[in-house]
PDB file of C-alpha atoms in Angstrom:
ATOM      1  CA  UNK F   1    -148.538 -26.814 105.832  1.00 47.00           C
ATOM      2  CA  UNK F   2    -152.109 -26.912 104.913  1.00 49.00           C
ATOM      3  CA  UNK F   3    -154.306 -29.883 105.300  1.00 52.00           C
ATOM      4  CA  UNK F   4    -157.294 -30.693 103.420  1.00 50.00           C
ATOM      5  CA  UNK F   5    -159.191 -29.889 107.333  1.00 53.00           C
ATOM      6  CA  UNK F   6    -158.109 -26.305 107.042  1.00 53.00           C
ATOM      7  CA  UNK F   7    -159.946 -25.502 103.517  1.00 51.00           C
ATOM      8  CA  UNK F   8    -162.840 -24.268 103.690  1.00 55.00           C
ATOM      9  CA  UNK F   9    -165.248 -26.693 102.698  1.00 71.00           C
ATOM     10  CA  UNK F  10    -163.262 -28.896 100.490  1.00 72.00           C
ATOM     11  CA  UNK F  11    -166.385 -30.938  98.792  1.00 77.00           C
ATOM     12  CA  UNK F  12    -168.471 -28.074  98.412  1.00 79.00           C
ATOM     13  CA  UNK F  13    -165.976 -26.793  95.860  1.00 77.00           C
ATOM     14  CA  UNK F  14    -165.691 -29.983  94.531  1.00 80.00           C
ATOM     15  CA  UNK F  15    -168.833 -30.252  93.751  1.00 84.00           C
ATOM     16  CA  UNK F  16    -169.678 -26.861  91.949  1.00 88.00           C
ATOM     17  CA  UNK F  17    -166.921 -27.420  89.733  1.00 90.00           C
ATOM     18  CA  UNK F  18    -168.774 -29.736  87.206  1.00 93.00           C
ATOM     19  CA  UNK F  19    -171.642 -26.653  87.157  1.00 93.00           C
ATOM     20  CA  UNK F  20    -168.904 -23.875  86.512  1.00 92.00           C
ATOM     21  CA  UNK F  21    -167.170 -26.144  83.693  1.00 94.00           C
ATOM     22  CA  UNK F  22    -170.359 -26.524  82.069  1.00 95.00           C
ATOM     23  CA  UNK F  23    -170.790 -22.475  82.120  1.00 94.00           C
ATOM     24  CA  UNK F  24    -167.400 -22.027  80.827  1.00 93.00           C
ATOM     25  CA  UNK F  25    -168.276 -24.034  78.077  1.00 95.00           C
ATOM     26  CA  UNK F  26    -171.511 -22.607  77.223  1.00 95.00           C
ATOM     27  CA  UNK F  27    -170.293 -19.164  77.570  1.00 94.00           C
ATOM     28  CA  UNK F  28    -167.235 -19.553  75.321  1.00 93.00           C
ATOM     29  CA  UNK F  29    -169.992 -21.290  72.674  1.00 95.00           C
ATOM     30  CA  UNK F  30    -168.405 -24.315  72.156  1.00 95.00           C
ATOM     31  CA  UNK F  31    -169.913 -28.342  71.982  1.00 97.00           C
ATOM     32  CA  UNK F  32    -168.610 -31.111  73.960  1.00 97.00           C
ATOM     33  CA  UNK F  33    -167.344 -32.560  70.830  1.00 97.00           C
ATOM     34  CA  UNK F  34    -165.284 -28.885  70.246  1.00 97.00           C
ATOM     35  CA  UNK F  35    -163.891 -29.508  74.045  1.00 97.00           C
ATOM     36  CA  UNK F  36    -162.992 -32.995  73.504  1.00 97.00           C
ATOM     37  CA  UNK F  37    -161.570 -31.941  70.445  1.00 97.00           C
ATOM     38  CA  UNK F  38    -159.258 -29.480  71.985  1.00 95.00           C
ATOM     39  CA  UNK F  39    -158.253 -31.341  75.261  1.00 96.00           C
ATOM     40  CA  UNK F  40    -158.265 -34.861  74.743  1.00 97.00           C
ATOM     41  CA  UNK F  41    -160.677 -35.889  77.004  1.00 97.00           C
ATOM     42  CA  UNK F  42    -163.928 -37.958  75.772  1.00 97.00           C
ATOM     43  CA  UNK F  43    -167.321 -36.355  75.171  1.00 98.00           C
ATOM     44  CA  UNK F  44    -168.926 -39.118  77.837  1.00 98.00           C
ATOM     45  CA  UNK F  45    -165.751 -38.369  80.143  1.00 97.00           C
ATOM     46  CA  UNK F  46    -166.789 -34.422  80.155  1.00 97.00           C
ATOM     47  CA  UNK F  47    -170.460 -34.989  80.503  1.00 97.00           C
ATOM     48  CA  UNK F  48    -170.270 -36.982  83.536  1.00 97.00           C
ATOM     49  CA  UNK F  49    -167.800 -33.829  84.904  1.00 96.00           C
ATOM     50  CA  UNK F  50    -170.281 -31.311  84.075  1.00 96.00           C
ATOM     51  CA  UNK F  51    -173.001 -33.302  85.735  1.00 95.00           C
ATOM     52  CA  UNK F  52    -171.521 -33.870  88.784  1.00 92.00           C
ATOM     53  CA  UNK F  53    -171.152 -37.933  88.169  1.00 94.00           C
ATOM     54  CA  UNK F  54    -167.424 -37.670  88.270  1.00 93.00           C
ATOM     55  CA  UNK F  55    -164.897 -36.030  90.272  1.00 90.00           C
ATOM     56  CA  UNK F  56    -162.443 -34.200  88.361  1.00 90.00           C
ATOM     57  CA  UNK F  57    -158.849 -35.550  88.665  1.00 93.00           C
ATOM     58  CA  UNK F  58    -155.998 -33.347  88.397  1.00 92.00           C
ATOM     59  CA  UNK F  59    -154.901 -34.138  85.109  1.00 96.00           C
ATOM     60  CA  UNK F  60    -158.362 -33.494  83.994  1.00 96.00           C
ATOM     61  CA  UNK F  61    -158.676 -30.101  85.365  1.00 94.00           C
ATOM     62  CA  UNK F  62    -154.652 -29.074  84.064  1.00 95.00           C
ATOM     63  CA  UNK F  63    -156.150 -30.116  80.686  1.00 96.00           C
ATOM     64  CA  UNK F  64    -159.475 -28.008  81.099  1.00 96.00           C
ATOM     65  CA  UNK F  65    -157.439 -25.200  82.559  1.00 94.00           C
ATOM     66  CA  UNK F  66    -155.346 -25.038  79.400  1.00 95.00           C
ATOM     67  CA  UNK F  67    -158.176 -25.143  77.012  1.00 94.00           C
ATOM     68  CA  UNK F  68    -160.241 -22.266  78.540  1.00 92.00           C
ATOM     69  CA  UNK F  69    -157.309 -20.279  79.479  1.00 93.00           C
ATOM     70  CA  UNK F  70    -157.535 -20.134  82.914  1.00 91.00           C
ATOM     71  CA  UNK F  71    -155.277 -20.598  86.208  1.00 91.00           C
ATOM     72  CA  UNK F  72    -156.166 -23.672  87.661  1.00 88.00           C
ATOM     73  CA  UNK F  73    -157.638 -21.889  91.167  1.00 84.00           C
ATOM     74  CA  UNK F  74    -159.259 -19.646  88.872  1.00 85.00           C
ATOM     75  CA  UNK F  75    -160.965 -22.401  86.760  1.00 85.00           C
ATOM     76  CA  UNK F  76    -162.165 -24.317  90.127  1.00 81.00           C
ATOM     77  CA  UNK F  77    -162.954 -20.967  92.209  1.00 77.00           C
ATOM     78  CA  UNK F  78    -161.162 -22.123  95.030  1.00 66.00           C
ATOM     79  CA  UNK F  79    -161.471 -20.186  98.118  1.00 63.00           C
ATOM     80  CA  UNK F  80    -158.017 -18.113  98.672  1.00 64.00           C
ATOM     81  CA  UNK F  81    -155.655 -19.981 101.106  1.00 65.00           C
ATOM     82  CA  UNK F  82    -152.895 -17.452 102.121  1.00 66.00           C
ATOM     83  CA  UNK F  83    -149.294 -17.328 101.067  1.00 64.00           C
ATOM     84  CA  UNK F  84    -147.839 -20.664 100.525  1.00 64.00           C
ATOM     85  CA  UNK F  85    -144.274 -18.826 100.904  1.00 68.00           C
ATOM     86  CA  UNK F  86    -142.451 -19.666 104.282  1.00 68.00           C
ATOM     87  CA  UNK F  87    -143.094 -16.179 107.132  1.00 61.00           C
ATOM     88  CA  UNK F  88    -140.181 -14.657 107.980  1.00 59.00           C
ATOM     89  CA  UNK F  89    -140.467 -15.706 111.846  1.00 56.00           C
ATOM     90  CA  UNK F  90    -137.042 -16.824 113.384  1.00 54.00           C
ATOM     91  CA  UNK F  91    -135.979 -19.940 113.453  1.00 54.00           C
ATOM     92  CA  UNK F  92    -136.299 -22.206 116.802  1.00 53.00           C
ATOM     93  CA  UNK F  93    -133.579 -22.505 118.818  1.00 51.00           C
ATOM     94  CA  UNK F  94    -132.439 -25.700 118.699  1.00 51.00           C
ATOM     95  CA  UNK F  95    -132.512 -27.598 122.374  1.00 52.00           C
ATOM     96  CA  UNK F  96    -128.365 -28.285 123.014  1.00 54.00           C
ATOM     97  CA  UNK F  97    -128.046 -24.444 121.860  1.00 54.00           C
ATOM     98  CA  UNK F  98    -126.387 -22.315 124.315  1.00 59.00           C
ATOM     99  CA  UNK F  99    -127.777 -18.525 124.508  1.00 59.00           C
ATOM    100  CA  UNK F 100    -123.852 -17.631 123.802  1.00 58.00           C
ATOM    101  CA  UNK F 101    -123.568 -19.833 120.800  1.00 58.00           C
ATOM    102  CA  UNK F 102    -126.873 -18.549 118.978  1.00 58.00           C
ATOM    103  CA  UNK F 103    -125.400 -14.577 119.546  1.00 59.00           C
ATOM    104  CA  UNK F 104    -122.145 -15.159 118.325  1.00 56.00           C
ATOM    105  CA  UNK F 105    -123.923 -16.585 115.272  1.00 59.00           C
ATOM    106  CA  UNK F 106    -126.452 -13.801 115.147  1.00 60.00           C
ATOM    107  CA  UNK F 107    -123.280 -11.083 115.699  1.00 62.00           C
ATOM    108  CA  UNK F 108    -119.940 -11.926 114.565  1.00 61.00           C
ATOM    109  CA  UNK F 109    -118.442  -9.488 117.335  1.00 63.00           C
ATOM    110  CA  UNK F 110    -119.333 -11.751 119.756  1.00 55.00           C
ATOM    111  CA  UNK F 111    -117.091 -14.937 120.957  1.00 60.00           C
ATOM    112  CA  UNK F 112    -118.946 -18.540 121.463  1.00 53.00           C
ATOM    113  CA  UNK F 113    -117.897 -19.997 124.159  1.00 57.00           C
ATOM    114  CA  UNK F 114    -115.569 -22.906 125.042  1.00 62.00           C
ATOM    115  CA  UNK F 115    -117.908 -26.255 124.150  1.00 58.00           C
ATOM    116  CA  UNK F 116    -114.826 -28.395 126.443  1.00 63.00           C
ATOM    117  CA  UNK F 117    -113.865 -25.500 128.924  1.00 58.00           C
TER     118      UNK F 117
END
């Protein structure tokens, strides 16, 4: 799992997001008032975002994301983080697994053997 430790410099992406939702905005030509309009989200509420005052929650952001069109990551320029999907490394043995027991799991030609015996 990844912590916040392992991204790469978690409040320096923070931080340029306010900047980069102010370009958006500007860029697509539209007012505070127009993006407040369309999201939801007060004129003084998306000031203080595009000035850095306030952190962006993630409701904020979802809402933002919608109204420019844009993936979340893509709206926030995240730095890439890998595939989230589980690797396809085996499984551990477990520690009361017998070498016998995980092969006849693994091949069903082979016979566990006798747990009592």
């Amino acid at each position: 799992m990844v912590g916040v430790n392992d991204v790469p410099d978690l409040d320096g992406v923070l931080d340029a997001v306010g900047p980069r939702l102010k370009a958006l905005r500007q860029q697509r030509g539209a007012t505070l008032a127009q993006l407040s309009e369309s999201t939801g989200i007060s004129v003084s509420t998306l000031s203080r975002l595009e000035s850095g005052q306030r952190k962006p929650t993630l409701e904020l952001m979802l809402l933002l994301a919608r109204a420019h069109q844009l993936p979340l990551d893509e709206l926030v320029d995240a730095p890439a983080t890998g595939d989230p999907r589980p690797s396809a490394t085996p499984r551990a043995q477990r520690l009361d697994d017998h070498p016998a027991d995980a092969q006849a799991r693994r091949d069903p030609g082979v016979q566990a053997r006798d747990p009592t015996g």
